[in-house]
Coordinates of N, CA and C in Angstrom, one line a residue:
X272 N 199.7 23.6 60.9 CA 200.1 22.2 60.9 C 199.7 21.5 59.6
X273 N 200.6 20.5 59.2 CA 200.1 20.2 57.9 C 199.1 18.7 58.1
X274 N 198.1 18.8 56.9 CA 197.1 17.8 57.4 C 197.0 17.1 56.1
X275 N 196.4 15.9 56.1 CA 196.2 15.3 54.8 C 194.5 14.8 54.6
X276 N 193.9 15.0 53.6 CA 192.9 15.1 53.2 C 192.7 14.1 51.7
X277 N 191.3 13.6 52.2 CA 191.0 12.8 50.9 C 189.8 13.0 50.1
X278 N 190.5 12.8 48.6 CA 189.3 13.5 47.8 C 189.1 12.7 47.0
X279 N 187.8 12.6 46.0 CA 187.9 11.6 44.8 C 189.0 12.2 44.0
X280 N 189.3 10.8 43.2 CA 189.9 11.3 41.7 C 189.1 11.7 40.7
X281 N 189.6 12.7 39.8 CA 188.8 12.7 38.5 C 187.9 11.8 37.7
X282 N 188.4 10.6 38.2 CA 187.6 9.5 36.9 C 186.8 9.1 37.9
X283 N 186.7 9.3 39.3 CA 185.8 8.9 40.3 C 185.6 7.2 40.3
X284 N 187.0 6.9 40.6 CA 187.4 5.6 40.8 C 188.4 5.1 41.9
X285 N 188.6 6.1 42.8 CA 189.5 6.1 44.0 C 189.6 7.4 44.7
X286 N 190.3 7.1 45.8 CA 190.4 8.4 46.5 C 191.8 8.8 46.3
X287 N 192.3 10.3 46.3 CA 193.2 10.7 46.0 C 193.8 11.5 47.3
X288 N 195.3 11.6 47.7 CA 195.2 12.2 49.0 C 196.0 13.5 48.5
X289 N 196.1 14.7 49.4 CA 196.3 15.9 49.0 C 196.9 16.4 50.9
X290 N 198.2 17.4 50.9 CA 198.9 17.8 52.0 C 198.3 19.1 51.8
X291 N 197.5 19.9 53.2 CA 197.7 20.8 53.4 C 197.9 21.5 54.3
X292 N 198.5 22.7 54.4 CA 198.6 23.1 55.8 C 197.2 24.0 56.3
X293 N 197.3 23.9 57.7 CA 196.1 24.6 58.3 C 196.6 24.8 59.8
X294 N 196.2 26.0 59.8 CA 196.3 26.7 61.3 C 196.1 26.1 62.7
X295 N 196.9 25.5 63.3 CA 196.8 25.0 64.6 C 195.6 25.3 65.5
X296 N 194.9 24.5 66.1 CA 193.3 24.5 66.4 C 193.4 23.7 67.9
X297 N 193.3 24.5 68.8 CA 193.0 24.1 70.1 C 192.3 22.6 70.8
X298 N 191.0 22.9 70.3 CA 190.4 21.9 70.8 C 189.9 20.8 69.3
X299 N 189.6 19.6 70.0 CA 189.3 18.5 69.0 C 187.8 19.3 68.3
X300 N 187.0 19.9 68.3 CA 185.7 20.6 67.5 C 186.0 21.5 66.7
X301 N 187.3 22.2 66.6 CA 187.7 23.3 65.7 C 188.2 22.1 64.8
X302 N 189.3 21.8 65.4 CA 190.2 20.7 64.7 C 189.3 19.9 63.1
X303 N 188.3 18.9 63.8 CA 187.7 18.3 63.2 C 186.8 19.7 62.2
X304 N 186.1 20.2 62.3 CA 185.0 21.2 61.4 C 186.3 21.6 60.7
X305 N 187.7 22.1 61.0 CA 188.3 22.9 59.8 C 188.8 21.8 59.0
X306 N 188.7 19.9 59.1 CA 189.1 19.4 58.4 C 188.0 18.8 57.3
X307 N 186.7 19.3 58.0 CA 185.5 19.2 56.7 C 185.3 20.4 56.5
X308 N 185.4 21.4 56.7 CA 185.7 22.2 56.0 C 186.6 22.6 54.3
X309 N 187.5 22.0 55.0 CA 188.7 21.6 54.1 C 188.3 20.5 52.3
X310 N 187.2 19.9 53.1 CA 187.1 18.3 52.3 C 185.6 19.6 51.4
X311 N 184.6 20.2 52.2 CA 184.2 20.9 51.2 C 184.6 21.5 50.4
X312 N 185.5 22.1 50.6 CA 186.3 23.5 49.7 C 186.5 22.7 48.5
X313 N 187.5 21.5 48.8 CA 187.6 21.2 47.4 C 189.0 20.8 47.7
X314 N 189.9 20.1 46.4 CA 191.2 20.0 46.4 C 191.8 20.9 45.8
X315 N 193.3 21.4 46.1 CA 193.7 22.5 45.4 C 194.5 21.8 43.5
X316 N 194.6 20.6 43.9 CA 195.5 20.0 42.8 C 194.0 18.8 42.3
X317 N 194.7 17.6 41.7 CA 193.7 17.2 41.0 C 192.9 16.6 41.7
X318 N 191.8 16.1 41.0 CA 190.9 15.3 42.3 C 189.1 16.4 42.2
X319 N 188.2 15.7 42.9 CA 187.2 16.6 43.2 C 186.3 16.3 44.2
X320 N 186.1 17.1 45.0 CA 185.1 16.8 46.2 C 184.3 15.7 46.6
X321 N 184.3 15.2 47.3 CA 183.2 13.5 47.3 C 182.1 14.3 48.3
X322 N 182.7 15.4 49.4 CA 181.5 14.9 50.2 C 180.2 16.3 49.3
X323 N 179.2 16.3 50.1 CA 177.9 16.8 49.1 C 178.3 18.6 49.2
X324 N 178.3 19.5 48.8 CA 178.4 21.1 48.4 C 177.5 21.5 50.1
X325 N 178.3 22.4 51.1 CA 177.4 22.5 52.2 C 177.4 21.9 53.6
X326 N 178.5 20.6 53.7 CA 178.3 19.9 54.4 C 179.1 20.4 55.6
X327 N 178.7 20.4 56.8 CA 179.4 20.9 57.9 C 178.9 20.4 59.2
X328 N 180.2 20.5 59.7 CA 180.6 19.8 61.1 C 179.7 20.5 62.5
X329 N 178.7 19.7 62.8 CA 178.1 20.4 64.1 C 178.3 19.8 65.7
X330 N 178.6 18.4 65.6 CA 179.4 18.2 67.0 C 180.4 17.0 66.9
X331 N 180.8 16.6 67.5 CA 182.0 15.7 67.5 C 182.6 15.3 68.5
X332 N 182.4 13.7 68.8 CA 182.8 13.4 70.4 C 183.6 12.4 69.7
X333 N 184.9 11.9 70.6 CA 185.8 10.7 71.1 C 185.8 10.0 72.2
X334 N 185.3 8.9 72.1 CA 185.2 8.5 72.9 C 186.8 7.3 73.5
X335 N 186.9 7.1 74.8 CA 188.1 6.5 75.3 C 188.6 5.3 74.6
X336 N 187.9 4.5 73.8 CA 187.8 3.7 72.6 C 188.4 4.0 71.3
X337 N 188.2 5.1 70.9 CA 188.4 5.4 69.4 C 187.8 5.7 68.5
X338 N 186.3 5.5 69.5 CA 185.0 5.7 68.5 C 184.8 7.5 68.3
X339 N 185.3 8.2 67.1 CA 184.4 9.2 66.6 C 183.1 9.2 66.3
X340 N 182.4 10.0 67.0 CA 181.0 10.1 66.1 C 181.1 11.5 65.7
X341 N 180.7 12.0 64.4 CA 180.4 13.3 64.1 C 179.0 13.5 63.9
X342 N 178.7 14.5 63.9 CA 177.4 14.4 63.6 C 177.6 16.0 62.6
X343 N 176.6 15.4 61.3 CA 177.0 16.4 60.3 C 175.4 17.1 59.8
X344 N 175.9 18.4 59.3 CA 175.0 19.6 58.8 C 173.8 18.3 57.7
X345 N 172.6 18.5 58.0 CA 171.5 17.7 56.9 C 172.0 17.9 55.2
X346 N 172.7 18.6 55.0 CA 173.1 19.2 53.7 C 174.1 18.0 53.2
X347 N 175.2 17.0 54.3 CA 175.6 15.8 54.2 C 174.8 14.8 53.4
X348 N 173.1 14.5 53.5 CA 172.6 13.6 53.4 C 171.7 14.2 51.9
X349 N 171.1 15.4 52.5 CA 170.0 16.1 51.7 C 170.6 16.9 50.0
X350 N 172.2 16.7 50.1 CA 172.9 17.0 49.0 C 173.6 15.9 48.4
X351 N 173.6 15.0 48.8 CA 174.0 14.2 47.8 C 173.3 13.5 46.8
X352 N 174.3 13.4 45.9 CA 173.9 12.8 44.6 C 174.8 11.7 43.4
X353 N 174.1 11.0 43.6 CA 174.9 10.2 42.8 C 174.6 8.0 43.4
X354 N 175.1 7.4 42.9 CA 175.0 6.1 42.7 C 176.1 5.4 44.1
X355 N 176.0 4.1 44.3 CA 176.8 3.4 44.8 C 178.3 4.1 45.3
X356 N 179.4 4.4 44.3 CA 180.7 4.8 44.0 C 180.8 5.7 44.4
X357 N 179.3 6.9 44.2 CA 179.6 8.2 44.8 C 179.7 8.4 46.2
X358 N 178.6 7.4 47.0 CA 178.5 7.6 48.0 C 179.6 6.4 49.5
X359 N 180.4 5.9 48.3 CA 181.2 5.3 49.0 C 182.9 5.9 48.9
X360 N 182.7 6.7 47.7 CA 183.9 7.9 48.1 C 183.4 9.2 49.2
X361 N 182.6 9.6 48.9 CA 182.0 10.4 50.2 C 182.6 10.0 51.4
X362 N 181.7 9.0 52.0 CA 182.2 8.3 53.5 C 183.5 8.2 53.5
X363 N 184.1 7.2 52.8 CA 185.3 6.8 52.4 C 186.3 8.4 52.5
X364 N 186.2 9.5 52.2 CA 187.0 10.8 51.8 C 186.7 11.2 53.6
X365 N 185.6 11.4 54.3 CA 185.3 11.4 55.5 C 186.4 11.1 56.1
X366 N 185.9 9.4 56.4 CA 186.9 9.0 57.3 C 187.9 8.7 57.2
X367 N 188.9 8.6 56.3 CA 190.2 8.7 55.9 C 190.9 9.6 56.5
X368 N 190.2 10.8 55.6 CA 190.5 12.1 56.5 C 190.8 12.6 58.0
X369 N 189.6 11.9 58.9 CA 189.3 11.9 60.0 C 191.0 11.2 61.0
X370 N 190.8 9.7 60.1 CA 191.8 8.9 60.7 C 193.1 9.3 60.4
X371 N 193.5 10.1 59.0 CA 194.9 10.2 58.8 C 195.2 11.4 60.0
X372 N 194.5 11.9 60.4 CA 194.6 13.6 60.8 C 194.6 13.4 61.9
X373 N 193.8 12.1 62.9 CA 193.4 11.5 64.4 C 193.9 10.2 64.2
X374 N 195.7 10.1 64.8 CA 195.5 8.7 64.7 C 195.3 7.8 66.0
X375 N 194.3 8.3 67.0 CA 193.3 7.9 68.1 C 192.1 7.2 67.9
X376 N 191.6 7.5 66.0 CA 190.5 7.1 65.9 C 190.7 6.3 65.1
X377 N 189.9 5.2 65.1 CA 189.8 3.7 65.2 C 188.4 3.6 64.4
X378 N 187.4 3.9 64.8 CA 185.8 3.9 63.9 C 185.5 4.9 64.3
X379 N 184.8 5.6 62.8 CA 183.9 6.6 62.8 C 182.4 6.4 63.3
X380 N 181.3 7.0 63.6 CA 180.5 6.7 63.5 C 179.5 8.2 62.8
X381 N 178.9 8.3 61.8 CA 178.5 9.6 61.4 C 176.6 9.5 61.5
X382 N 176.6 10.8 62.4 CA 174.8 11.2 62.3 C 175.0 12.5 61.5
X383 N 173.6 12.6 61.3 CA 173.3 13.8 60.2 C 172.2 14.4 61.3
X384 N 172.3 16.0 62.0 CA 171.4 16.8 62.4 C 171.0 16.5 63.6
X385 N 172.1 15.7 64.1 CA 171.6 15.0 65.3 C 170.8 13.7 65.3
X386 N 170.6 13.1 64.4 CA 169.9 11.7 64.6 C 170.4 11.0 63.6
X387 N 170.2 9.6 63.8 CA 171.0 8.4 63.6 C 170.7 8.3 62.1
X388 N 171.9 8.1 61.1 CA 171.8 8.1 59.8 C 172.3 6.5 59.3
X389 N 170.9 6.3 58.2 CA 171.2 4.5 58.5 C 171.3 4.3 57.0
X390 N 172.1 5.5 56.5 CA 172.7 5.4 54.8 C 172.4 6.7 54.4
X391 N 173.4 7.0 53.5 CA 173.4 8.6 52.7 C 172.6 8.9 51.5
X392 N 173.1 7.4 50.6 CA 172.0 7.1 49.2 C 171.3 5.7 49.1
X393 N 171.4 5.2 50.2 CA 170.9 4.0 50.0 C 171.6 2.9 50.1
X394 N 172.7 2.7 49.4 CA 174.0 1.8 49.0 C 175.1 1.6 50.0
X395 N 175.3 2.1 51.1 CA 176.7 2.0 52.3 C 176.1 2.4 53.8
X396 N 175.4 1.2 54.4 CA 175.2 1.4 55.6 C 175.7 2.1 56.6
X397 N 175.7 3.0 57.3 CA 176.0 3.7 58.3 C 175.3 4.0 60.1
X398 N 174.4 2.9 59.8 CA 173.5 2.6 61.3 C 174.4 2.2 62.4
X399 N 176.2 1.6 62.0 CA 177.0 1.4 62.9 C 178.4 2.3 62.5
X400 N 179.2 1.7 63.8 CA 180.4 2.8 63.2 C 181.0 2.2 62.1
X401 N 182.2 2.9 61.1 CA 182.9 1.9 60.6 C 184.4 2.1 60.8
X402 N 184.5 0.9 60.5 CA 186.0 0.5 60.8 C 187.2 1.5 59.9
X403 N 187.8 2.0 60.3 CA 189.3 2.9 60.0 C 190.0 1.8 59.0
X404 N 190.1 0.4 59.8 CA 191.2 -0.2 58.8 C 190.5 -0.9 58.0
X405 N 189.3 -0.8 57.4 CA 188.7 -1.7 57.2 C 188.4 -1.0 55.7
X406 N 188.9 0.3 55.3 CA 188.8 1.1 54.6 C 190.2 1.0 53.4
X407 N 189.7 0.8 52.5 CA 190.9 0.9 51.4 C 191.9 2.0 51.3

């Protein structure tokens, strides 16, 4: 199935979107992990990874609302690097992703390791969900 994915740009001043295909996935937990998966690897064309080297998908519920929560590998939090920009293309590359690929989902909400993550670098709160449209 073809999916679309979001990465920074080169000059790391926007997010850049990229079509790929990927193998038809049963349930919403394969689905979701092969589309961060995906966002790890990298882009095949221009652009370069936002989220941190390592990051991976450990559980993932929908709720009848729209609310995603993922809950991601500590390597999400414990690998990143970088200022304000970095860490709002990160999230931003997340759930973009999330939403272009689910269009069920409405707000993300993201934990790291199982417990409640209330910012990645400091700079983009994440102690609530965030909003899908609310996202550039």
């Amino acid at each position: 199935r073809a999916v679309r994915l979001y990465f920074a740009s080169l000059a790391g001043d926007r997010l850049v979107s990229e079509s790929r295909e990927l193998p038809e996935r049963a349930n919403l937990h394969d689905r979701v992990a092969s589309l961060v998966a995906e966002l790890d690897r990298g882009p095949s064309g221009s652009g370069v990874a936002a989220l941190p080297p390592g990051t991976t998908l450990l559980h993932v519920y929908l709720d009848d609302g729209g609310l995603m929560t993922v809950d991601l590998s500590r390597a999400f939090q414990q690998g990143f690097r970088g200022g304000s920009g970095a860490e709002y293309l990160a999230v931003s590359s997340l759930v973009r992703t999330l939403a272009a690929n689910s269009p069920e989902v409405t707000r993300v909400l993201i934990v790291c390791g199982g417990e409640p993550l209330a910012t990645m670098g400091g700079h983009l709160p994440l102690d609530r969900p965030l909003d899908v449209s609310e996202l550039p």
